[in-house]
Coordinates of C-alpha atoms and ligand atoms in Angstrom, one line a residue:
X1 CA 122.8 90.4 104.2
X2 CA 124.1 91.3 100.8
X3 CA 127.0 93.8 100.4
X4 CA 125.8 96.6 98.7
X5 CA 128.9 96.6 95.9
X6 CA 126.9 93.4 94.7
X7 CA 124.1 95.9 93.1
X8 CA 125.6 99.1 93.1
X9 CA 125.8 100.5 89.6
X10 CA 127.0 104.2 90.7
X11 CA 127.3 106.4 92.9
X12 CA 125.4 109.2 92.0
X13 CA 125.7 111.9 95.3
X14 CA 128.8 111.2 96.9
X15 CA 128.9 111.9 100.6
X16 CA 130.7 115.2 100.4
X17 CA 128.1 116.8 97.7
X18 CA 124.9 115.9 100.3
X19 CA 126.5 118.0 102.8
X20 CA 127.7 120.9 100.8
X21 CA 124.4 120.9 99.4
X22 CA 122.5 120.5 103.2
X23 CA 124.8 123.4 104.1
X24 CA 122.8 125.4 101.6
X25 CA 119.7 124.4 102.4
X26 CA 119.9 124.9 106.0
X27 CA 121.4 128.3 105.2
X28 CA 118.3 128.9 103.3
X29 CA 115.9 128.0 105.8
X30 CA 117.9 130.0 108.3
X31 CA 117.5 133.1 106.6
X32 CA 113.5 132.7 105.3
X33 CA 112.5 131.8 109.0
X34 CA 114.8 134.1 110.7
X35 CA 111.9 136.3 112.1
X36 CA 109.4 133.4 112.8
X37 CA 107.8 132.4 116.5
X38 CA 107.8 129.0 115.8
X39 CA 109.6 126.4 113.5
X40 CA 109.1 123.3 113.2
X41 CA 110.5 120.8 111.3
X42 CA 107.7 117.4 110.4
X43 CA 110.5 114.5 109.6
X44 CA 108.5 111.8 107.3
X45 CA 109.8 108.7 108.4
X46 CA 111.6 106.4 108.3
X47 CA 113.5 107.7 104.9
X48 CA 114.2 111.4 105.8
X49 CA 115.9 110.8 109.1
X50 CA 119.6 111.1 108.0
X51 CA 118.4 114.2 105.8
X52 CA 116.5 115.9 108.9
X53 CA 119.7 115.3 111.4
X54 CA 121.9 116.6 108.8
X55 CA 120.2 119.7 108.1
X56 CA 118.8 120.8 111.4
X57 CA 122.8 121.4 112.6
X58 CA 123.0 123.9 109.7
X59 CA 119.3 125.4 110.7
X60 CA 120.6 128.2 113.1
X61 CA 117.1 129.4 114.1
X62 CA 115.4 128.0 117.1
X63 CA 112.7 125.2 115.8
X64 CA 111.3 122.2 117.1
X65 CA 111.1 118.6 115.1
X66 CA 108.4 116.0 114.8
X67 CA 107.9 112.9 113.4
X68 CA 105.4 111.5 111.2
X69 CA 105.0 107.9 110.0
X70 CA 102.6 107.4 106.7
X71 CA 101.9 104.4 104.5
X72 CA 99.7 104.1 101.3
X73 CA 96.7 102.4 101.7
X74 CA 97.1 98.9 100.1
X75 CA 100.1 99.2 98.3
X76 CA 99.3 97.6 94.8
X77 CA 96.7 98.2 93.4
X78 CA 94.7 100.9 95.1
X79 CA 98.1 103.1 95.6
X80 CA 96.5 104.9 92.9
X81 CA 93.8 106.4 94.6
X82 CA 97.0 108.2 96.5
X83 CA 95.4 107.8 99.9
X84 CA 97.7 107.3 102.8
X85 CA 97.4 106.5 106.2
X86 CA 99.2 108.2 109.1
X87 CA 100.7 105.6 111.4
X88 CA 102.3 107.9 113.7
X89 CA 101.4 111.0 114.2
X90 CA 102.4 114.6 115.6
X91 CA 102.9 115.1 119.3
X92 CA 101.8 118.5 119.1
X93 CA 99.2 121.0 117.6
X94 CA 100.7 123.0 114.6
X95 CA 98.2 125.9 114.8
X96 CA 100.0 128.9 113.8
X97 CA 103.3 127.4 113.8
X98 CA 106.2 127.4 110.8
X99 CA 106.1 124.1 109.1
X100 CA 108.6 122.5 107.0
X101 CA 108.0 118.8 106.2
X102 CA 111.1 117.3 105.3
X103 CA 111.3 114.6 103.1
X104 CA 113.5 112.0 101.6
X105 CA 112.3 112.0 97.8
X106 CA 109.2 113.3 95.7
X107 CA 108.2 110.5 93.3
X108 CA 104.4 110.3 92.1
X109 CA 104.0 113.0 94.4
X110 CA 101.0 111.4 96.0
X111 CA 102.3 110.6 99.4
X112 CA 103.3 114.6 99.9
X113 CA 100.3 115.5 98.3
X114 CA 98.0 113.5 101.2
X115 CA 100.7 114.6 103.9
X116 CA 100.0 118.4 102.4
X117 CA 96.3 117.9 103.1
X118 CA 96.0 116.1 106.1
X119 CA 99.0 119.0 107.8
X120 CA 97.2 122.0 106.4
X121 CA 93.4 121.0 107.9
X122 CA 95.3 122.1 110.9
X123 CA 95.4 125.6 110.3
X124 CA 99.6 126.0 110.6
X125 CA 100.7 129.5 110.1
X126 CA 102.8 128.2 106.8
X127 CA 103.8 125.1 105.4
X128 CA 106.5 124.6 103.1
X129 CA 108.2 121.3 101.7
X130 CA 112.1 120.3 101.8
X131 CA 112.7 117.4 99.9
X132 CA 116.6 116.2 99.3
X133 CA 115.6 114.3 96.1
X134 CA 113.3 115.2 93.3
X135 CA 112.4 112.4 90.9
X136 CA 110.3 115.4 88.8
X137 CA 109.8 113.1 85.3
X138 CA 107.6 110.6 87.5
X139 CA 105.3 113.5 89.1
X140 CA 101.8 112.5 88.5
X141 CA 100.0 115.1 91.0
X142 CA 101.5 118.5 91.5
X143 CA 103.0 119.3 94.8
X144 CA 104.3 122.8 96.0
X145 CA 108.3 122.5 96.8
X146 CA 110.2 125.2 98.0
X147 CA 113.6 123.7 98.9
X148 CA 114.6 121.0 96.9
X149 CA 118.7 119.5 97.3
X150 CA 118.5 117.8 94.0
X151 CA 116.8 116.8 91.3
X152 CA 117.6 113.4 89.6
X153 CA 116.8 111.0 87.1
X154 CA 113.7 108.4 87.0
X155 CA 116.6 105.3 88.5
X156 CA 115.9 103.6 92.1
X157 CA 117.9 105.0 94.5
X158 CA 119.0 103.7 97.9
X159 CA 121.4 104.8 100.9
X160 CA 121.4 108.3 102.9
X161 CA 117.6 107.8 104.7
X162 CA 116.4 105.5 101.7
X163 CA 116.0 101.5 101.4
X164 CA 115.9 98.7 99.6
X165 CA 113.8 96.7 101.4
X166 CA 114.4 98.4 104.9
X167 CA 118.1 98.4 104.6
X168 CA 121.1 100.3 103.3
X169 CA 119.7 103.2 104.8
X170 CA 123.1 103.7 106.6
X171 CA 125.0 104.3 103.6
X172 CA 126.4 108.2 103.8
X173 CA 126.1 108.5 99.8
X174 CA 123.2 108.5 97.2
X175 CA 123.3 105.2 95.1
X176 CA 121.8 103.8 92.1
X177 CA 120.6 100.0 92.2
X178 CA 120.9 97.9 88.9
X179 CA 118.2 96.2 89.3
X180 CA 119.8 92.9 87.0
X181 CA 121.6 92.7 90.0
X182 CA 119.4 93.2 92.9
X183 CA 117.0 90.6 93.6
X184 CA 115.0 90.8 97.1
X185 CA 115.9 88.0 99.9
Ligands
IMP1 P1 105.5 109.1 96.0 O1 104.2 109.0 96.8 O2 105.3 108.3 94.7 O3 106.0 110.5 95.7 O4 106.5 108.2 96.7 C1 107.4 108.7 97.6 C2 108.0 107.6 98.5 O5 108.4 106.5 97.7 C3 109.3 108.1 99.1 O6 109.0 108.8 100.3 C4 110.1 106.9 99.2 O7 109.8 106.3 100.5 C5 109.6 106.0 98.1 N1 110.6 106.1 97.0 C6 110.3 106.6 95.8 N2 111.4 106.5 94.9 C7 112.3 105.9 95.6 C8 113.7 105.4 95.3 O8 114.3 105.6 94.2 N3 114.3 104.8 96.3 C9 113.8 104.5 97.6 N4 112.5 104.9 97.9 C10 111.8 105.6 96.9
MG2 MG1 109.7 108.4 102.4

């Protein structure tokens, strides 16, 4: 396995910045669900794990968390179309409940969008989006964000939750890839 200094063009969210800024966030959340029955947090996975494990410690209302696993249906060339597929889904019904999908980055916007649709043919009582990283010059279909940790430029990030092909997910910072450098196995 490569070492990651080999590609690594900058740092761009040092560790310390994520977790002032998860504070935040978590404060925020605290404070718009204070008075709600029942939280819960939908964790897309695999990329918004380290995100969803930060910020639930600084969420200091009661809530629940989930897991969902999606993929887009043939990536190539029908990832267009903006379908995905759930791979793993909820454990439990959402019906009336509080839900905050949390979420490593917003790209195209299409997987969200899907996620959005699928989670709100449910019926939950609310549904809001927490996404750590906002790519919003790439947008191509409009999603609804509430909580947002940053926005950055269009550049391929990795580290913190996100991969380059399925590692470097460990890394506690957000890093950009120069991609002269990186060349998959
Ligand atoms: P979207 O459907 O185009 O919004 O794609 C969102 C998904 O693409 C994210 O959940 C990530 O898994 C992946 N993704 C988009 N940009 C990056 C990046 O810069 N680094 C790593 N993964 C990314
Ligand atoms: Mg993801």
């Amino acid at each position: 396995m490569r070492d990651y200094h080999e590609f690594l063009s900058e740092v761009l969210i040092p560790a310390d910045v994520l977790q002032s800024r998860i504070r935040e966030l978590g404060a925020q959340i605290s404070k718009d669900f204070n008075n709600s029955d029942d939280l819960i947090l939908v964790c897309i996975l695999r990329g918004g794990v380290m995100f969803l494990t930060d910020l639930m410690r600084q969420i200091t209302v009661p809530h629940g968390v989930e897991f969902m696993a999606v993929s887009s249906y043939g990536a190539g060339q029908r990832e267009t179309t903006g379908q995905v597929r759930i791979s793993l889904d909820l454990n439990v019904n959402i019906h009336d409940k509080d839900v905050v999908i949390v979420e490593d980055i917003i790209d195209s916007g299409r997987t969200l969008a899907s996620v959005i649709d699928l989670l709100s043919a449910r019926h939950p009582h609310s549904l809001t989006v927490c996404t750590l990283l906002d790519k919003a010059e790439r947008r191509e279909v409009y999603v609804p964000v509430r909580y947002v940790g940053f926005s950055i430029p269009n550049k391929f990030v990795f580290g913190y939750g996100l991969d380059l092909d399925d590692l470097y997910r460990n890394l506690p910072f957000i890093g950009v890839v120069d991609e002269t450098k990186y060349k998959p196995e």
